[in-house]
PDB file of C-alpha atoms in Angstrom:
ATOM      1  CA  MET A   1     110.212  79.770  98.795  1.00  0.00           C
ATOM      2  CA  MET A   2     107.630  77.647  96.910  1.00  0.00           C
ATOM      3  CA  LEU A   3     104.562  79.689  95.407  1.00  0.00           C
ATOM      4  CA  THR A   4     101.179  78.263  95.315  1.00  0.00           C
ATOM      5  CA  THR A   5     100.526  79.361  91.886  1.00  0.00           C
ATOM      6  CA  ALA A   6     102.704  79.015  88.764  1.00  0.00           C
ATOM      7  CA  ASP A   7     102.849  82.543  87.340  1.00  0.00           C
ATOM      8  CA  THR A   8     100.825  85.123  89.019  1.00  0.00           C
ATOM      9  CA  GLU A   9     100.842  87.280  92.047  1.00  0.00           C
ATOM     10  CA  ILE A  10      99.021  90.351  93.382  1.00  0.00           C
ATOM     11  CA  VAL A  11      99.513  93.247  95.343  1.00  0.00           C
ATOM     12  CA  SER A  12      96.327  95.152  96.376  1.00  0.00           C
ATOM     13  CA  PHE A  13      95.323  98.367  98.581  1.00  0.00           C
ATOM     14  CA  TYR A  14      91.901  98.968  99.735  1.00  0.00           C
ATOM     15  CA  ASN A  15      90.354 102.120 101.652  1.00  0.00           C
ATOM     16  CA  VAL A  16      87.736 100.301 103.621  1.00  0.00           C
ATOM     17  CA  GLU A  17      85.455 103.153 104.885  1.00  0.00           C
ATOM     18  CA  ASN A  18      85.991 103.232 108.498  1.00  0.00           C
ATOM     19  CA  LEU A  19      86.556  99.585 109.775  1.00  0.00           C
ATOM     20  CA  PHE A  20      85.880 100.529 113.475  1.00  0.00           C
ATOM     21  CA  THR A  21      85.321  98.250 116.253  1.00  0.00           C
ATOM     22  CA  PRO A  22      81.388  98.559 117.576  1.00  0.00           C
ATOM     23  CA  ASP A  23      80.554 101.671 119.690  1.00  0.00           C
ATOM     24  CA  PRO A  24      79.712 100.997 123.354  1.00  0.00           C
ATOM     25  CA  PRO A  25      75.924 101.752 124.098  1.00  0.00           C
ATOM     26  CA  PRO A  26      75.597 105.745 124.861  1.00  0.00           C
ATOM     27  CA  LYS A  27      74.764 107.103 128.115  1.00  0.00           C
ATOM     28  CA  HIS A  28      72.851 109.754 126.669  1.00  0.00           C
ATOM     29  CA  LYS A  29      71.054 109.654 122.991  1.00  0.00           C
ATOM     30  CA  ARG A  30      73.017 112.735 121.785  1.00  0.00           C
ATOM     31  CA  ASP A  31      76.343 111.887 123.064  1.00  0.00           C
ATOM     32  CA  PRO A  32      79.187 111.634 120.464  1.00  0.00           C
ATOM     33  CA  THR A  33      80.363 107.975 119.553  1.00  0.00           C
ATOM     34  CA  PRO A  34      83.836 106.866 119.382  1.00  0.00           C
ATOM     35  CA  SER A  35      83.706 105.961 115.842  1.00  0.00           C
ATOM     36  CA  GLY A  36      81.694 109.033 114.794  1.00  0.00           C
ATOM     37  CA  LEU A  37      79.260 106.972 112.816  1.00  0.00           C
ATOM     38  CA  GLN A  38      75.481 106.582 114.043  1.00  0.00           C
ATOM     39  CA  ASN A  39      74.230 103.259 115.733  1.00  0.00           C
ATOM     40  CA  TRP A  40      77.573 101.585 114.897  1.00  0.00           C
ATOM     41  CA  ASP A  41      76.811  98.236 116.755  1.00  0.00           C
ATOM     42  CA  GLU A  42      78.237  94.557 116.634  1.00  0.00           C
ATOM     43  CA  ARG A  43      75.540  93.708 114.129  1.00  0.00           C
ATOM     44  CA  LYS A  44      76.803  96.303 111.647  1.00  0.00           C
ATOM     45  CA  TYR A  45      80.516  95.472 112.329  1.00  0.00           C
ATOM     46  CA  GLN A  46      80.249  91.851 111.789  1.00  0.00           C
ATOM     47  CA  ASN A  47      78.360  92.458 108.590  1.00  0.00           C
ATOM     48  CA  LYS A  48      81.300  95.083 107.637  1.00  0.00           C
ATOM     49  CA  LEU A  49      83.869  92.304 108.277  1.00  0.00           C
ATOM     50  CA  PHE A  50      81.963  90.006 106.316  1.00  0.00           C
ATOM     51  CA  LYS A  51      81.748  92.197 103.379  1.00  0.00           C
ATOM     52  CA  ILE A  52      85.294  93.058 103.282  1.00  0.00           C
ATOM     53  CA  SER A  53      86.306  89.490 103.251  1.00  0.00           C
ATOM     54  CA  GLY A  54      83.944  88.711 100.732  1.00  0.00           C
ATOM     55  CA  VAL A  55      85.830  91.330  98.453  1.00  0.00           C
ATOM     56  CA  PHE A  56      89.077  89.174  98.658  1.00  0.00           C
ATOM     57  CA  HIS A  57      87.159  86.009  98.116  1.00  0.00           C
ATOM     58  CA  MET A  58      85.901  87.660  95.047  1.00  0.00           C
ATOM     59  CA  ILE A  59      89.631  88.609  94.183  1.00  0.00           C
ATOM     60  CA  GLU A  60      90.607  84.900  94.212  1.00  0.00           C
ATOM     61  CA  GLU A  61      87.856  83.953  92.101  1.00  0.00           C
ATOM     62  CA  ARG A  62      88.505  86.335  89.373  1.00  0.00           C
ATOM     63  CA  GLU A  63      92.220  86.227  89.604  1.00  0.00           C
ATOM     64  CA  GLY A  64      92.911  82.943  90.828  1.00  0.00           C
ATOM     65  CA  VAL A  65      95.053  83.796  93.574  1.00  0.00           C
ATOM     66  CA  LEU A  66      94.770  86.041  96.847  1.00  0.00           C
ATOM     67  CA  PRO A  67      97.053  89.064  97.345  1.00  0.00           C
ATOM     68  CA  MET A  68     100.326  88.431  98.754  1.00  0.00           C
ATOM     69  CA  LEU A  69     100.291  91.860 100.094  1.00  0.00           C
ATOM     70  CA  ILE A  70      97.048  94.183 101.057  1.00  0.00           C
ATOM     71  CA  GLY A  71      97.313  97.297 102.123  1.00  0.00           C
ATOM     72  CA  LEU A  72      94.606  98.821 104.106  1.00  0.00           C
ATOM     73  CA  SER A  73      93.536 102.121 105.098  1.00  0.00           C
ATOM     74  CA  GLU A  74      90.779 103.703 107.516  1.00  0.00           C
ATOM     75  CA  ILE A  75      91.261 101.020 110.031  1.00  0.00           C
ATOM     76  CA  GLN A  76      90.626 101.740 113.991  1.00  0.00           C
ATOM     77  CA  GLY A  77      93.327  99.679 115.786  1.00  0.00           C
ATOM     78  CA  ARG A  78      94.336  96.119 115.471  1.00  0.00           C
ATOM     79  CA  LYS A  79      91.235  94.278 116.678  1.00  0.00           C
ATOM     80  CA  PRO A  80      89.385  94.671 113.317  1.00  0.00           C
ATOM     81  CA  LEU A  81      92.515  93.537 111.297  1.00  0.00           C
ATOM     82  CA  GLU A  82      92.567  90.209 113.908  1.00  0.00           C
ATOM     83  CA  ASP A  83      88.756  89.849 113.144  1.00  0.00           C
ATOM     84  CA  LEU A  84      89.166  90.224 109.430  1.00  0.00           C
ATOM     85  CA  ILE A  85      92.182  87.642 108.655  1.00  0.00           C
ATOM     86  CA  ALA A  86      90.016  85.250 111.152  1.00  0.00           C
ATOM     87  CA  LEU A  87      87.556  84.816 108.339  1.00  0.00           C
ATOM     88  CA  PRO A  88      87.727  81.852 106.094  1.00  0.00           C
ATOM     89  CA  ALA A  89      88.508  83.817 102.911  1.00  0.00           C
ATOM     90  CA  PHE A  90      91.768  84.527 104.353  1.00  0.00           C
ATOM     91  CA  LYS A  91      92.678  80.697 104.987  1.00  0.00           C
ATOM     92  CA  SER A  92      94.440  81.468 108.334  1.00  0.00           C
ATOM     93  CA  LYS A  93      97.597  82.489 106.531  1.00  0.00           C
ATOM     94  CA  TYR A  94      97.973  86.096 106.950  1.00  0.00           C
ATOM     95  CA  GLY A  95      99.968  88.408 109.059  1.00  0.00           C
ATOM     96  CA  ILE A  96      99.574  91.999 110.057  1.00  0.00           C
ATOM     97  CA  LEU A  97     101.905  94.751 110.236  1.00  0.00           C
ATOM     98  CA  HIS A  98     100.310  97.826 112.180  1.00  0.00           C
ATOM     99  CA  TYR A  99     100.749 100.660 114.457  1.00  0.00           C
ATOM    100  CA  ASN A 100      98.315 103.070 116.126  1.00  0.00           C
ATOM    101  CA  SER A 101      98.801 106.330 114.869  1.00  0.00           C
ATOM    102  CA  MET A 102      98.187 110.059 116.268  1.00  0.00           C
ATOM    103  CA  ASP A 103      95.420 110.789 114.019  1.00  0.00           C
ATOM    104  CA  GLU A 104      92.395 112.678 115.973  1.00  0.00           C
ATOM    105  CA  ARG A 105      90.238 109.901 114.768  1.00  0.00           C
ATOM    106  CA  GLY A 106      92.253 106.996 115.764  1.00  0.00           C
ATOM    107  CA  VAL A 107      92.426 105.995 112.082  1.00  0.00           C
ATOM    108  CA  ASP A 108      95.403 104.093 110.710  1.00  0.00           C
ATOM    109  CA  VAL A 109      96.735 102.185 107.923  1.00  0.00           C
ATOM    110  CA  ALA A 110      97.843  98.361 107.760  1.00  0.00           C
ATOM    111  CA  LEU A 111      99.498  95.980 105.721  1.00  0.00           C
ATOM    112  CA  LEU A 112      98.220  92.272 105.744  1.00  0.00           C
ATOM    113  CA  TYR A 113     100.696  89.872 104.293  1.00  0.00           C
ATOM    114  CA  ASP A 114     100.914  86.169 103.429  1.00  0.00           C
ATOM    115  CA  LYS A 115     103.063  84.584 105.877  1.00  0.00           C
ATOM    116  CA  GLU A 116     103.776  81.406 103.006  1.00  0.00           C
ATOM    117  CA  LYS A 117     105.235  84.177 100.698  1.00  0.00           C
ATOM    118  CA  ILE A 118     106.540  86.896 102.707  1.00  0.00           C
ATOM    119  CA  GLU A 119     109.252  87.485 105.287  1.00  0.00           C
ATOM    120  CA  VAL A 120     109.221  90.473 107.161  1.00  0.00           C
ATOM    121  CA  ILE A 121     112.594  92.152 108.055  1.00  0.00           C
ATOM    122  CA  SER A 122     111.197  95.295 109.860  1.00  0.00           C
ATOM    123  CA  SER A 123     108.198  97.857 110.062  1.00  0.00           C
ATOM    124  CA  GLU A 124     107.863 101.204 111.307  1.00  0.00           C
ATOM    125  CA  PRO A 125     105.293 104.045 111.362  1.00  0.00           C
ATOM    126  CA  LEU A 126     106.174 107.174 110.034  1.00  0.00           C
ATOM    127  CA  SER A 127     104.598 110.259 111.990  1.00  0.00           C
ATOM    128  CA  TYR A 128     103.923 113.731 110.758  1.00  0.00           C
ATOM    129  CA  PHE A 129     103.329 116.734 112.870  1.00  0.00           C
ATOM    130  CA  PHE A 130     102.057 120.212 111.811  1.00  0.00           C
ATOM    131  CA  THR A 131     102.020 123.355 113.513  1.00  0.00           C
ATOM    132  CA  VAL A 132      98.763 125.214 113.709  1.00  0.00           C
ATOM    133  CA  LYS A 133      98.990 128.873 114.441  1.00  0.00           C
ATOM    134  CA  THR A 134      95.805 130.913 115.448  1.00  0.00           C
ATOM    135  CA  ALA A 135      95.491 134.592 116.341  1.00  0.00           C
ATOM    136  CA  ASP A 136      95.949 133.577 120.156  1.00  0.00           C
ATOM    137  CA  PHE A 137      97.722 130.474 120.233  1.00  0.00           C
ATOM    138  CA  GLU A 138      99.456 127.591 118.415  1.00  0.00           C
ATOM    139  CA  TYR A 139      99.128 123.957 118.592  1.00  0.00           C
ATOM    140  CA  PHE A 140     100.517 120.696 116.887  1.00  0.00           C
ATOM    141  CA  ASP A 141      97.913 118.738 114.751  1.00  0.00           C
ATOM    142  CA  THR A 142      98.707 115.152 113.742  1.00  0.00           C
ATOM    143  CA  THR A 143      97.598 113.069 110.562  1.00  0.00           C
ATOM    144  CA  ARG A 144      97.653 109.297 109.728  1.00  0.00           C
ATOM    145  CA  ASP A 145     100.934 107.625 109.847  1.00  0.00           C
ATOM    146  CA  VAL A 146     102.681 106.416 106.679  1.00  0.00           C
ATOM    147  CA  LEU A 147     103.491 102.742 107.341  1.00  0.00           C
ATOM    148  CA  PHE A 148     107.140 101.705 106.164  1.00  0.00           C
ATOM    149  CA  CYS A 149     107.860  98.248 105.848  1.00  0.00           C
ATOM    150  CA  LYS A 150     110.942  95.916 104.693  1.00  0.00           C
ATOM    151  CA  ILE A 151     110.041  92.487 103.493  1.00  0.00           C
ATOM    152  CA  LYS A 152     111.655  89.645 101.603  1.00  0.00           C
ATOM    153  CA  TYR A 153     110.007  87.705  98.601  1.00  0.00           C
ATOM    154  CA  GLN A 154     112.072  85.062  97.130  1.00  0.00           C
ATOM    155  CA  ASN A 155     115.118  86.608  99.069  1.00  0.00           C
ATOM    156  CA  ILE A 156     114.404  89.761  97.100  1.00  0.00           C
ATOM    157  CA  MET A 157     114.209  92.511  99.849  1.00  0.00           C
ATOM    158  CA  LEU A 158     111.179  94.886  98.824  1.00  0.00           C
ATOM    159  CA  ASN A 159     110.457  98.653 100.680  1.00  0.00           C
ATOM    160  CA  VAL A 160     106.911  98.857 100.893  1.00  0.00           C
ATOM    161  CA  PHE A 161     105.000 102.217 102.076  1.00  0.00           C
ATOM    162  CA  VAL A 162     101.502 102.436 102.621  1.00  0.00           C
ATOM    163  CA  LEU A 163      99.806 105.829 103.299  1.00  0.00           C
ATOM    164  CA  HIS A 164      96.617 107.396 103.465  1.00  0.00           C
ATOM    165  CA  LEU A 165      97.398 111.192 102.747  1.00  0.00           C
ATOM    166  CA  PRO A 166      95.467 114.338 104.443  1.00  0.00           C
ATOM    167  CA  SER A 167      91.753 114.539 102.921  1.00  0.00           C
ATOM    168  CA  LYS A 168      90.703 117.251 100.447  1.00  0.00           C
ATOM    169  CA  ARG A 169      88.150 119.308 102.187  1.00  0.00           C
ATOM    170  CA  GLU A 170      87.516 122.854 103.314  1.00  0.00           C
ATOM    171  CA  LYS A 171      88.836 124.533 100.022  1.00  0.00           C
ATOM    172  CA  ASP A 172      91.645 121.774 100.484  1.00  0.00           C
ATOM    173  CA  VAL A 173      93.655 123.528 103.373  1.00  0.00           C
ATOM    174  CA  ASN A 174      95.571 120.138 103.759  1.00  0.00           C
ATOM    175  CA  LYS A 175      97.338 120.367 100.256  1.00  0.00           C
ATOM    176  CA  SER A 176     100.238 121.772 101.796  1.00  0.00           C
ATOM    177  CA  ARG A 177     100.407 118.838 104.285  1.00  0.00           C
ATOM    178  CA  ARG A 178     100.161 116.427 101.363  1.00  0.00           C
ATOM    179  CA  GLN A 179     103.056 117.941  99.741  1.00  0.00           C
ATOM    180  CA  TYR A 180     105.161 117.705 103.125  1.00  0.00           C
ATOM    181  CA  ILE A 181     104.651 114.116 103.152  1.00  0.00           C
ATOM    182  CA  LEU A 182     105.618 113.050  99.638  1.00  0.00           C
ATOM    183  CA  ASN A 183     108.636 115.386  99.625  1.00  0.00           C
ATOM    184  CA  ASP A 184     109.794 113.544 102.831  1.00  0.00           C
ATOM    185  CA  LEU A 185     108.878 110.214 101.275  1.00  0.00           C
ATOM    186  CA  LYS A 186     110.443 111.197  98.124  1.00  0.00           C
ATOM    187  CA  GLN A 187     113.554 111.756  99.994  1.00  0.00           C
ATOM    188  CA  LYS A 188     113.298 108.427 101.628  1.00  0.00           C
ATOM    189  CA  ILE A 189     113.136 106.691  98.397  1.00  0.00           C
ATOM    190  CA  GLU A 190     115.954 108.285  96.798  1.00  0.00           C
ATOM    191  CA  GLU A 191     117.957 107.507  99.893  1.00  0.00           C
ATOM    192  CA  ILE A 192     116.902 103.899  99.577  1.00  0.00           C
ATOM    193  CA  SER A 193     117.956 104.066  95.692  1.00  0.00           C
ATOM    194  CA  GLU A 194     121.493 105.481  96.589  1.00  0.00           C
ATOM    195  CA  VAL A 195     122.074 103.117  99.426  1.00  0.00           C
ATOM    196  CA  SER A 196     120.995  99.540  98.258  1.00  0.00           C
ATOM    197  CA  ASN A 197     119.233 100.069  94.990  1.00  0.00           C
ATOM    198  CA  ALA A 198     116.200  97.970  96.486  1.00  0.00           C
ATOM    199  CA  PRO A 199     112.892  98.258  95.011  1.00  0.00           C
ATOM    200  CA  VAL A 200     110.123 100.193  96.354  1.00  0.00           C
ATOM    201  CA  VAL A 201     106.306  99.900  96.409  1.00  0.00           C
ATOM    202  CA  ILE A 202     104.311 102.914  97.394  1.00  0.00           C
ATOM    203  CA  MET A 203     100.433 102.287  97.905  1.00  0.00           C
ATOM    204  CA  GLY A 204      97.647 104.412  99.225  1.00  0.00           C
ATOM    205  CA  ASP A 205      94.886 106.771  99.085  1.00  0.00           C
ATOM    206  CA  PHE A 206      96.890 109.947  97.750  1.00  0.00           C
ATOM    207  CA  ASN A 207      93.950 112.109  97.808  1.00  0.00           C
ATOM    208  CA  GLU A 208      95.193 113.415  94.636  1.00  0.00           C
ATOM    209  CA  ASN A 209      94.483 112.382  91.278  1.00  0.00           C
ATOM    210  CA  PRO A 210      97.444 110.501  89.299  1.00  0.00           C
ATOM    211  CA  ASP A 211      97.326 113.372  86.895  1.00  0.00           C
ATOM    212  CA  GLU A 212      97.506 116.162  89.335  1.00  0.00           C
ATOM    213  CA  GLU A 213     100.755 118.298  89.759  1.00  0.00           C
ATOM    214  CA  MET A 214     101.929 116.877  93.016  1.00  0.00           C
ATOM    215  CA  ILE A 215     101.750 113.249  91.917  1.00  0.00           C
ATOM    216  CA  ALA A 216     103.477 113.892  88.739  1.00  0.00           C
ATOM    217  CA  ASP A 217     106.448 115.378  90.547  1.00  0.00           C
ATOM    218  CA  PHE A 218     106.625 112.747  93.123  1.00  0.00           C
ATOM    219  CA  THR A 219     107.666 110.181  90.299  1.00  0.00           C
ATOM    220  CA  TYR A 220     110.703 112.126  89.447  1.00  0.00           C
ATOM    221  CA  ASP A 221     113.958 112.136  91.493  1.00  0.00           C
ATOM    222  CA  LYS A 222     115.949 115.218  92.390  1.00  0.00           C
ATOM    223  CA  ASP A 223     117.889 114.815  88.953  1.00  0.00           C
ATOM    224  CA  TYR A 224     114.735 114.834  87.137  1.00  0.00           C
ATOM    225  CA  GLU A 225     115.034 111.397  86.036  1.00  0.00           C
ATOM    226  CA  LYS A 226     111.664 109.366  86.384  1.00  0.00           C
ATOM    227  CA  SER A 227     111.961 107.096  89.582  1.00  0.00           C
ATOM    228  CA  LEU A 228     108.612 105.828  89.793  1.00  0.00           C
ATOM    229  CA  ILE A 229     106.196 104.145  87.753  1.00  0.00           C
ATOM    230  CA  ASN A 230     102.107 104.858  88.014  1.00  0.00           C
ATOM    231  CA  PRO A 231     100.214 102.611  86.019  1.00  0.00           C
ATOM    232  CA  PHE A 232      97.181 104.054  87.530  1.00  0.00           C
ATOM    233  CA  LEU A 233      97.706 107.199  85.396  1.00  0.00           C
ATOM    234  CA  HIS A 234      96.664 105.351  82.272  1.00  0.00           C
ATOM    235  CA  LEU A 235      93.518 103.990  84.225  1.00  0.00           C
ATOM    236  CA  TYR A 236      92.511 107.352  85.062  1.00  0.00           C
ATOM    237  CA  GLN A 237      92.910 108.852  81.884  1.00  0.00           C
ATOM    238  CA  ASN A 238      90.695 106.111  80.622  1.00  0.00           C
ATOM    239  CA  GLU A 239      88.119 107.169  83.080  1.00  0.00           C
ATOM    240  CA  LYS A 240      88.650 104.312  85.540  1.00  0.00           C
ATOM    241  CA  PHE A 241      87.803 105.401  89.089  1.00  0.00           C
ATOM    242  CA  SER A 242      87.905 104.181  92.505  1.00  0.00           C
ATOM    243  CA  THR A 243      85.676 106.700  94.358  1.00  0.00           C
ATOM    244  CA  PHE A 244      83.457 109.820  93.537  1.00  0.00           C
ATOM    245  CA  HIS A 245      82.566 112.874  94.842  1.00  0.00           C
ATOM    246  CA  TYR A 246      79.402 114.205  93.833  1.00  0.00           C
ATOM    247  CA  LYS A 247      79.575 113.896  89.928  1.00  0.00           C
ATOM    248  CA  SER A 248      83.442 113.548  90.052  1.00  0.00           C
ATOM    249  CA  GLY A 249      85.067 109.969  89.487  1.00  0.00           C
ATOM    250  CA  LEU A 250      88.432 109.929  91.412  1.00  0.00           C
ATOM    251  CA  LEU A 251      91.205 107.974  91.131  1.00  0.00           C
ATOM    252  CA  PHE A 252      92.913 108.618  94.647  1.00  0.00           C
ATOM    253  CA  ASP A 253      94.038 105.101  95.222  1.00  0.00           C
ATOM    254  CA  GLN A 254      97.159 104.528  93.665  1.00  0.00           C
ATOM    255  CA  MET A 255     100.174 102.085  93.720  1.00  0.00           C
ATOM    256  CA  MET A 256     103.655 103.243  92.322  1.00  0.00           C
ATOM    257  CA  LEU A 257     106.598 101.228  91.853  1.00  0.00           C
ATOM    258  CA  THR A 258     110.379 101.567  91.171  1.00  0.00           C
ATOM    259  CA  ARG A 259     111.486 100.640  87.796  1.00  0.00           C
ATOM    260  CA  HIS A 260     112.786  97.023  89.090  1.00  0.00           C
ATOM    261  CA  PHE A 261     109.345  95.780  88.282  1.00  0.00           C
ATOM    262  CA  LEU A 262     109.622  96.533  84.316  1.00  0.00           C
ATOM    263  CA  ASP A 263     112.979  94.062  84.227  1.00  0.00           C
ATOM    264  CA  GLU A 264     112.240  91.114  82.610  1.00  0.00           C
ATOM    265  CA  ASN A 265     114.788  89.546  84.724  1.00  0.00           C
ATOM    266  CA  PHE A 266     113.172  90.635  87.898  1.00  0.00           C
ATOM    267  CA  PRO A 267     111.224  87.921  90.288  1.00  0.00           C
ATOM    268  CA  LEU A 268     108.082  90.484  89.696  1.00  0.00           C
ATOM    269  CA  THR A 269     106.828  92.269  86.757  1.00  0.00           C
ATOM    270  CA  VAL A 270     103.869  94.126  86.050  1.00  0.00           C
ATOM    271  CA  LYS A 271     101.357  92.369  84.022  1.00  0.00           C
ATOM    272  CA  ASP A 272      98.264  94.325  84.736  1.00  0.00           C
ATOM    273  CA  ALA A 273      96.893  97.131  86.980  1.00  0.00           C
ATOM    274  CA  LYS A 274      93.142  97.562  87.614  1.00  0.00           C
ATOM    275  CA  VAL A 275      90.471  98.881  89.869  1.00  0.00           C
ATOM    276  CA  PHE A 276      88.544  95.723  91.005  1.00  0.00           C
ATOM    277  CA  ASN A 277      85.042  97.346  90.299  1.00  0.00           C
ATOM    278  CA  HIS A 278      83.239  93.574  90.816  1.00  0.00           C
ATOM    279  CA  GLU A 279      79.629  94.135  90.018  1.00  0.00           C
ATOM    280  CA  LYS A 280      78.669  93.064  93.292  1.00  0.00           C
ATOM    281  CA  LEU A 281      80.680  95.935  94.813  1.00  0.00           C
ATOM    282  CA  GLN A 282      78.714  98.414  92.979  1.00  0.00           C
ATOM    283  CA  ASN A 283      75.525 100.499  93.977  1.00  0.00           C
ATOM    284  CA  TRP A 284      72.456  98.948  92.713  1.00  0.00           C
ATOM    285  CA  HIS A 285      70.572 102.292  92.474  1.00  0.00           C
ATOM    286  CA  GLN A 286      70.323 103.786  88.954  1.00  0.00           C
ATOM    287  CA  LYS A 287      71.335 107.151  89.993  1.00  0.00           C
ATOM    288  CA  PHE A 288      74.814 105.858  91.378  1.00  0.00           C
ATOM    289  CA  SER A 289      75.307 103.151  88.944  1.00  0.00           C
ATOM    290  CA  GLY A 290      79.039 102.071  88.723  1.00  0.00           C
ATOM    291  CA  ARG A 291      79.792 103.518  91.930  1.00  0.00           C
ATOM    292  CA  PRO A 292      80.921 101.755  95.147  1.00  0.00           C
ATOM    293  CA  PHE A 293      78.118 100.180  97.279  1.00  0.00           C
ATOM    294  CA  ARG A 294      79.220 102.360 100.638  1.00  0.00           C
ATOM    295  CA  THR A 295      78.622 101.220 104.269  1.00  0.00           C
ATOM    296  CA  TYR A 296      77.310 104.864 104.920  1.00  0.00           C
ATOM    297  CA  SER A 297      76.047 107.733 103.073  1.00  0.00           C
ATOM    298  CA  GLY A 298      76.313 110.420 105.797  1.00  0.00           C
ATOM    299  CA  THR A 299      74.461 109.147 108.647  1.00  0.00           C
ATOM    300  CA  ARG A 300      72.432 106.812 106.798  1.00  0.00           C
ATOM    301  CA  TYR A 301      73.391 102.986 107.077  1.00  0.00           C
ATOM    302  CA  LEU A 302      73.488 101.444 103.738  1.00  0.00           C
ATOM    303  CA  GLY A 303      75.084  98.114 104.830  1.00  0.00           C
ATOM    304  CA  GLY A 304      77.521  98.297 101.673  1.00  0.00           C
ATOM    305  CA  TYR A 305      81.332  97.354 101.479  1.00  0.00           C
ATOM    306  CA  SER A 306      83.072 100.921 101.450  1.00  0.00           C
ATOM    307  CA  ASP A 307      83.026 104.309  99.442  1.00  0.00           C
ATOM    308  CA  HIS A 308      85.833 102.992  97.540  1.00  0.00           C
ATOM    309  CA  PHE A 309      86.792 100.103  95.240  1.00  0.00           C
ATOM    310  CA  PRO A 310      90.140  98.320  95.923  1.00  0.00           C
ATOM    311  CA  ILE A 311      93.078  98.408  93.491  1.00  0.00           C
ATOM    312  CA  LEU A 312      95.113  95.790  92.319  1.00  0.00           C
ATOM    313  CA  ILE A 313      98.509  95.348  90.601  1.00  0.00           C
ATOM    314  CA  THR A 314      98.877  91.601  89.058  1.00  0.00           C
ATOM    315  CA  PHE A 315     102.589  90.492  88.499  1.00  0.00           C
ATOM    316  CA  ASN A 316     104.222  87.913  86.201  1.00  0.00           C
ATOM    317  CA  ALA A 317     106.150  85.809  89.219  1.00  0.00           C
ATOM    318  CA  LYS A 318     109.168  83.778  88.099  1.00  0.00           C
ATOM    319  CA  MET A 319     110.303  80.879  90.130  1.00  0.00           C
TER     320      MET A 319
END
């Protein structure tokens, strides 16, 4: 399989902050909208698509190549993905892996892949249901699916997980759910290792920082051996953040890899990990300098890119 560049490949992940199709005009002014956003119309939608595609144009300009894999979160359905990859920045060469999830807002994750470099073997959504008990009754609650894909790069099988774990809110009532999903994924990764020893990439918005106990535990297997490397721990320790909450810098967006990617004989070896905080993606306002230029702030439309920066890992690629 021919590569278009001599020595670099990129894998990226981007929480794109509510990339939803436009809402239909409400029948009544106070009617709730499908997106949950205020006045989310065709003009704002097209501007959002243009902005997100522009991010990947900037990545290509700065890194010299487009990512061969692009994990995305906060997507609502397949149409925004189709509209996105139809834009010139993607050069008509990307495929889509996506499933509609059971999330109450219809928010999904997805994987875009360069069809010239990647062969898709299989894909499936991993769905999670949680029982909620109240004083009077109990019901099932859902969250965003995890996307699991088996792909080939240079005839090497790669296992890729894309996730957006339940959010930190309301005194972190979702912590046990994040833990449950990570425990399940940890078991699946161990099974892959035992059966085929195939490499694994897991990327997404973990809603946990790299130094938190839940993430640290996730990188060790059942025998307490280090099974995953997390290049974003070092970035976080050096105050590189992908998003912010009030005054706190966060690096919820991370990518973890099995140790195959450190082997110099493997077709892809880790060169660098970074938060792609290009100056054009940053808020121009002095008070929020250095933070992502977001699409909305509460109900106020700002017209920016996202409330997260993308993250990247660049690899040395061997022919």
